[in-house]
Short mmCIF file of C-alpha atoms and ligand atoms in Angstrom, two decimals:
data_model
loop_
_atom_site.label_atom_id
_atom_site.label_comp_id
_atom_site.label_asym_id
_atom_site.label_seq_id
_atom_site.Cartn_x
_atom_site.Cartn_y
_atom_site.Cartn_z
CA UNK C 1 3.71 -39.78 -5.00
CA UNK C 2 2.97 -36.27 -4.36
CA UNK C 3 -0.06 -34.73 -2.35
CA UNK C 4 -2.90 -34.50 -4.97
CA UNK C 5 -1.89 -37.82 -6.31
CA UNK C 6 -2.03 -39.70 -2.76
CA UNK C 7 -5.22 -37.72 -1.68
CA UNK C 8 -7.22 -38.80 -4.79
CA UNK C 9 -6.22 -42.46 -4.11
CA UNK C 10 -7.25 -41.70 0.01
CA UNK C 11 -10.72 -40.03 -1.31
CA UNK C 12 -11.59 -43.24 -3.96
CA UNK C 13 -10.64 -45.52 -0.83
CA UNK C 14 -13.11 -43.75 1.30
CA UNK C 15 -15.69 -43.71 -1.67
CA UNK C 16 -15.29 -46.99 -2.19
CA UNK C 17 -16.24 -48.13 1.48
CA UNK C 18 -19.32 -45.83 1.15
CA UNK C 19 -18.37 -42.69 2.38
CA UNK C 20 -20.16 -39.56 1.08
CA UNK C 21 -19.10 -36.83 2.73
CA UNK C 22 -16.05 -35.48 4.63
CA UNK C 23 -14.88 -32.21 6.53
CA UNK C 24 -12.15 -29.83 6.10
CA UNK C 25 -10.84 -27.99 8.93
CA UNK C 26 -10.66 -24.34 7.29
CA UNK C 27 -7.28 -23.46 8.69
CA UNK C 28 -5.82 -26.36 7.11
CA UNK C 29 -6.69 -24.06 3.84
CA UNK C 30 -5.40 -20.57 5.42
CA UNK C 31 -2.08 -19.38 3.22
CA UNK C 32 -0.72 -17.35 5.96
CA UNK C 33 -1.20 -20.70 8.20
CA UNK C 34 0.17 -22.80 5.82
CA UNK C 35 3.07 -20.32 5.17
CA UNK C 36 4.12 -19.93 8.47
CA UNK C 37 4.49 -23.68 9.51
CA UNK C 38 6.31 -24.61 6.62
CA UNK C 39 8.74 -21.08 7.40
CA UNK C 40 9.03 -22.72 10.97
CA UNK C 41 10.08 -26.00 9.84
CA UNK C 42 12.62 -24.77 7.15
CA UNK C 43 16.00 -26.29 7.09
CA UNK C 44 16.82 -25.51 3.62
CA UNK C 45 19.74 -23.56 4.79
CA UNK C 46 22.12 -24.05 7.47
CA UNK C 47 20.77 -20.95 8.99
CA UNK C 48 18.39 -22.89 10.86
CA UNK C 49 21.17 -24.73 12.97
CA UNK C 50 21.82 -21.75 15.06
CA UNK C 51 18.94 -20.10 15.08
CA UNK C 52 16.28 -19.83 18.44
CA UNK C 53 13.20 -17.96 16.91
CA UNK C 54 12.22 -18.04 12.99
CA UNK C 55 11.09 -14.56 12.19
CA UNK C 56 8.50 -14.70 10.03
CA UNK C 57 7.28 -11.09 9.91
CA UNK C 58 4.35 -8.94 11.63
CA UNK C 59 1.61 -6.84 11.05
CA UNK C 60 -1.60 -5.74 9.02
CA UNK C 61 -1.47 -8.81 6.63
CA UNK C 62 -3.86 -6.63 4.33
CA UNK C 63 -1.70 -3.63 4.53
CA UNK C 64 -0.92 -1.08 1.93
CA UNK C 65 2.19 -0.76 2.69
CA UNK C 66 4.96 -3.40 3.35
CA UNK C 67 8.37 -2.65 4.93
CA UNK C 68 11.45 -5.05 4.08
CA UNK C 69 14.53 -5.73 6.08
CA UNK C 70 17.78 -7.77 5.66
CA UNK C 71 17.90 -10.28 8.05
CA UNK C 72 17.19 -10.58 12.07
CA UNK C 73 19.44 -9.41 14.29
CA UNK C 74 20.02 -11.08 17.94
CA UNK C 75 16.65 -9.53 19.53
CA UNK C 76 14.74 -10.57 17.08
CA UNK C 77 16.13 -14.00 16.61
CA UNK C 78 15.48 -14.12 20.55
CA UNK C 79 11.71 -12.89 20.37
CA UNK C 80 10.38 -14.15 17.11
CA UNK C 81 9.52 -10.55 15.67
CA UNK C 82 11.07 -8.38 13.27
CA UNK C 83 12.26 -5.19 13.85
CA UNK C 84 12.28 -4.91 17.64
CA UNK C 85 15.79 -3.83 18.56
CA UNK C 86 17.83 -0.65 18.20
CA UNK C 87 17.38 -0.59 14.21
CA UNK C 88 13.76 -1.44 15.17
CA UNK C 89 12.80 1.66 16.69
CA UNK C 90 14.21 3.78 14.47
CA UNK C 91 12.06 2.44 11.79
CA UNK C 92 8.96 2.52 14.28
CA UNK C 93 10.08 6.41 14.22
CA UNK C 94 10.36 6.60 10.42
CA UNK C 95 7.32 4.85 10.22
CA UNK C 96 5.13 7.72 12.58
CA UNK C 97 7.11 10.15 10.28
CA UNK C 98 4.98 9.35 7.59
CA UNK C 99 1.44 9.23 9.76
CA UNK C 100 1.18 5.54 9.93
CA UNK C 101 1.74 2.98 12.18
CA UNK C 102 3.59 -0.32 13.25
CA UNK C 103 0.53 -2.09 13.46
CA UNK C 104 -0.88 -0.46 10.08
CA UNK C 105 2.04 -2.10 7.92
CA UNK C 106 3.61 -5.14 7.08
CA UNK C 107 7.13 -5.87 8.15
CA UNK C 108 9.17 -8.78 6.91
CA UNK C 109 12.84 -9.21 5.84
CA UNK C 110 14.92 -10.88 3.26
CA UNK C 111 15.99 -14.03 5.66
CA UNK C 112 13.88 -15.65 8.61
CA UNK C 113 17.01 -16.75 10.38
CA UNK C 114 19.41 -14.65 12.03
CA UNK C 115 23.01 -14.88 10.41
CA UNK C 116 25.85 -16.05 13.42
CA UNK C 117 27.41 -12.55 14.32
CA UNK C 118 24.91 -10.40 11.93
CA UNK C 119 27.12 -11.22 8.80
CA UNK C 120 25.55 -10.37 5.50
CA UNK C 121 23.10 -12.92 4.14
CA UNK C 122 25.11 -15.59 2.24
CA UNK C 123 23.49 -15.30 -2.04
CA UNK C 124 22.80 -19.01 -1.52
CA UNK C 125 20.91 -18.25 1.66
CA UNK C 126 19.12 -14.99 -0.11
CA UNK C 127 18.03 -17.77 -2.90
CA UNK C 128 16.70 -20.33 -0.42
CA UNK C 129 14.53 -18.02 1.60
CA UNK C 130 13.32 -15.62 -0.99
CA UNK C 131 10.40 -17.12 -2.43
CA UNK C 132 8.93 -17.07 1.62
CA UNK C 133 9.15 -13.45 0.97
CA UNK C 134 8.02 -13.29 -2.26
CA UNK C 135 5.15 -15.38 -1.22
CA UNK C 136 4.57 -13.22 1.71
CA UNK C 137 4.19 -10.11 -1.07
CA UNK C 138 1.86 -12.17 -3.07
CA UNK C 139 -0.38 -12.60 0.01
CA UNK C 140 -0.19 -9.01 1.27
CA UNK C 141 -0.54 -7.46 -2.35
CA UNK C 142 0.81 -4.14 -0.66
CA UNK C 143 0.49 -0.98 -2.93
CA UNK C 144 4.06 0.13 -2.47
CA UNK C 145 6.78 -2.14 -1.12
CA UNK C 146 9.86 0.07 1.32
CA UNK C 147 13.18 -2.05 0.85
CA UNK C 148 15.30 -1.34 3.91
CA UNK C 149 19.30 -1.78 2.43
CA UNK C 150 21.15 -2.86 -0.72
CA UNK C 151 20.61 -6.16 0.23
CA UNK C 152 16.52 -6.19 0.55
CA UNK C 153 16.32 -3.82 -2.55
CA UNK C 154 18.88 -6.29 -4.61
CA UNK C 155 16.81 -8.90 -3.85
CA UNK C 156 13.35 -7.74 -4.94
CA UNK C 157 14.73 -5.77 -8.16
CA UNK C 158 17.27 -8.74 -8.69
CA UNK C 159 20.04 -6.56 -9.10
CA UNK C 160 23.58 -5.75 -7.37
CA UNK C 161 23.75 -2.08 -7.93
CA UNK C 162 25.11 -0.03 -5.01
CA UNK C 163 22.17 1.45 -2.88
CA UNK C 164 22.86 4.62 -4.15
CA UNK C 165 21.63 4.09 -7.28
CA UNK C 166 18.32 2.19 -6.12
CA UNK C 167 17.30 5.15 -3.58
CA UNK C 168 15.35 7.92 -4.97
CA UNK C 169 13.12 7.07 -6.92
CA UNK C 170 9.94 4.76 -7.92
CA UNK C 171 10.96 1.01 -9.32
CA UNK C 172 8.51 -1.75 -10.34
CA UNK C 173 8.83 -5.30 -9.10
CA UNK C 174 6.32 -8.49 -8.29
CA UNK C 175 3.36 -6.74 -9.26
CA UNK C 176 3.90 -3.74 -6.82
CA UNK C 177 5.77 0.04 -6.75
CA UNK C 178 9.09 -0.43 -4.81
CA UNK C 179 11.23 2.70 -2.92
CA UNK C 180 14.64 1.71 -1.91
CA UNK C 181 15.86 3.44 1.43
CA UNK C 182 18.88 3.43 4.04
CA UNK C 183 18.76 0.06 6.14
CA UNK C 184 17.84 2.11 9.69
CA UNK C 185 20.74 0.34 11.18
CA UNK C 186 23.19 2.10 8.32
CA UNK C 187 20.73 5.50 9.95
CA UNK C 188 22.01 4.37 13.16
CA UNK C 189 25.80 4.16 12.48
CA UNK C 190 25.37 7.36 9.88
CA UNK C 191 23.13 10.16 10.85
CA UNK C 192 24.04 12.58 8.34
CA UNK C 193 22.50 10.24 6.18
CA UNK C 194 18.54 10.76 7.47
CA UNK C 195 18.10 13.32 5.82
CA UNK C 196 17.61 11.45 2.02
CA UNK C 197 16.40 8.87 4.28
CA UNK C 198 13.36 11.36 5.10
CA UNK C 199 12.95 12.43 1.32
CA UNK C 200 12.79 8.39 0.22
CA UNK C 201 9.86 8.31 3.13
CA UNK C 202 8.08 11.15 1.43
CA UNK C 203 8.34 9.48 -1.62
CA UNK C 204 6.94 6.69 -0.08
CA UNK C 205 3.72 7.97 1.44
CA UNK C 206 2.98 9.99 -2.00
CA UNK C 207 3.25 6.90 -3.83
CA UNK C 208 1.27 5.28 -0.98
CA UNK C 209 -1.22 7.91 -1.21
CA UNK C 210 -1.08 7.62 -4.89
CA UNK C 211 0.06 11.29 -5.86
CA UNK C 212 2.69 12.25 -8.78
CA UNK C 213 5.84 12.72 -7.45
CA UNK C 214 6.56 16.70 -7.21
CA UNK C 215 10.04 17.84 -6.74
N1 LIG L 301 17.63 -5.71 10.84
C1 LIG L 301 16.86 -6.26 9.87
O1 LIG L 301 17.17 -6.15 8.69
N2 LIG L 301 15.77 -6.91 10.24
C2 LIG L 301 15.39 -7.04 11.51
O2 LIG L 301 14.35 -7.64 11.76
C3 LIG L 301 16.20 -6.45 12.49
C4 LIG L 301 17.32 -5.79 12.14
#
């Protein structure tokens, strides 16, 4: 019996012994609420076997723009936030680069649960955690999504091209303008590489500012 189904049968028993009127608690009805505990309680990988913190994401929930990573990495699978170790504050960095920030955007990744050693994301595990993420989109409705790595850009286009062919330019996916950049940890281990990471920013905040794209 699913959930509609058993509370129409729990509302005609109630109506039937006389009862007229009934209170929800609001929260019950809040989608980030809802969202979150059922993210908490997932097991529908084996990710959550060795994970300590789910990671759910953080930040302006209304924002314009969103920011999404790979994966959490051992800080954040310690603390419960994304973003908040080396790789994080680089991307706190490229953030201020474009005038914004931390707080004014929406940061989530690809998978709530750390991978053992950082590996890459399994596909099967990509496919079992996207739809928090693509729920988390829907709720956000940001105006131009940043996809940190091949592996968070392959996931939102749906594609396995190399990150060198996403990067660079303006793509369209769930309702919502997508730039593909560097993952900040690839910035870390590759600086020569910051500088396209810096014109994909720019990109970013014209498209964000809603400007045609000049070169
Ligand atoms: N790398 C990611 O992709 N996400 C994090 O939250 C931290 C590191």
């Amino acid at each position: 019996m699913d959930w509609i189904e058993s509370t129409r049968r729990l509302l005609e028993a109630q109506r039937d012994m006389g009862i007229r009127e009934f209170w929800v608690r609001s929260e019950a009805w809040d989608p980030w609420k809802v969202l979150r505990r059922e993210v908490e309680g997932c097991r529908k990988c084996q990710l959550w076997r060795s994970r300590r913190k789910v990671v759910f994401g953080a930040g302006d929930t209304e924002a314009g723009i969103m920011f999404v990573g790979e994966a959490p990495g051992e800080e954040e699978d310690l603390r419960g936030e994304p973003f908040v170790g080396a790789a994080g504050e680089l991307l706190t960095r490229m953030i201020r680069a474009i005038r914004m920030e931390r707080r004014e955007v929406y940061i989530a990744n690809v998978l709530k649960c750390r991978p053992p050693g950082n590996r890459d994301p399994l596909p099967e595990e990509i496919e079992a955690c996207k739809p928090y993420l693509f729920r988390q989109i829907e709720l956000v409705k940001p105006k131009v999504i940043c996809a940190l790595g091949r592996i968070a850009g392959g996931t939102l286009l749906g594609t396995s091209l190399p990150l060198s062919r996403l990067r660079g330019k303006v793509h369209f996916a769930l309702g919502t303008k997508v730039v593909v950049t560097f993952h900040p940890a690839a910035l870390l281990r590759n600086p020569g590489w910051k500088r396209q990471a810096w014109e994909d920013m720019k990109l970013l905040r014209r498209e964000y500012d809603g400007l045609e794209l000049r070169r």
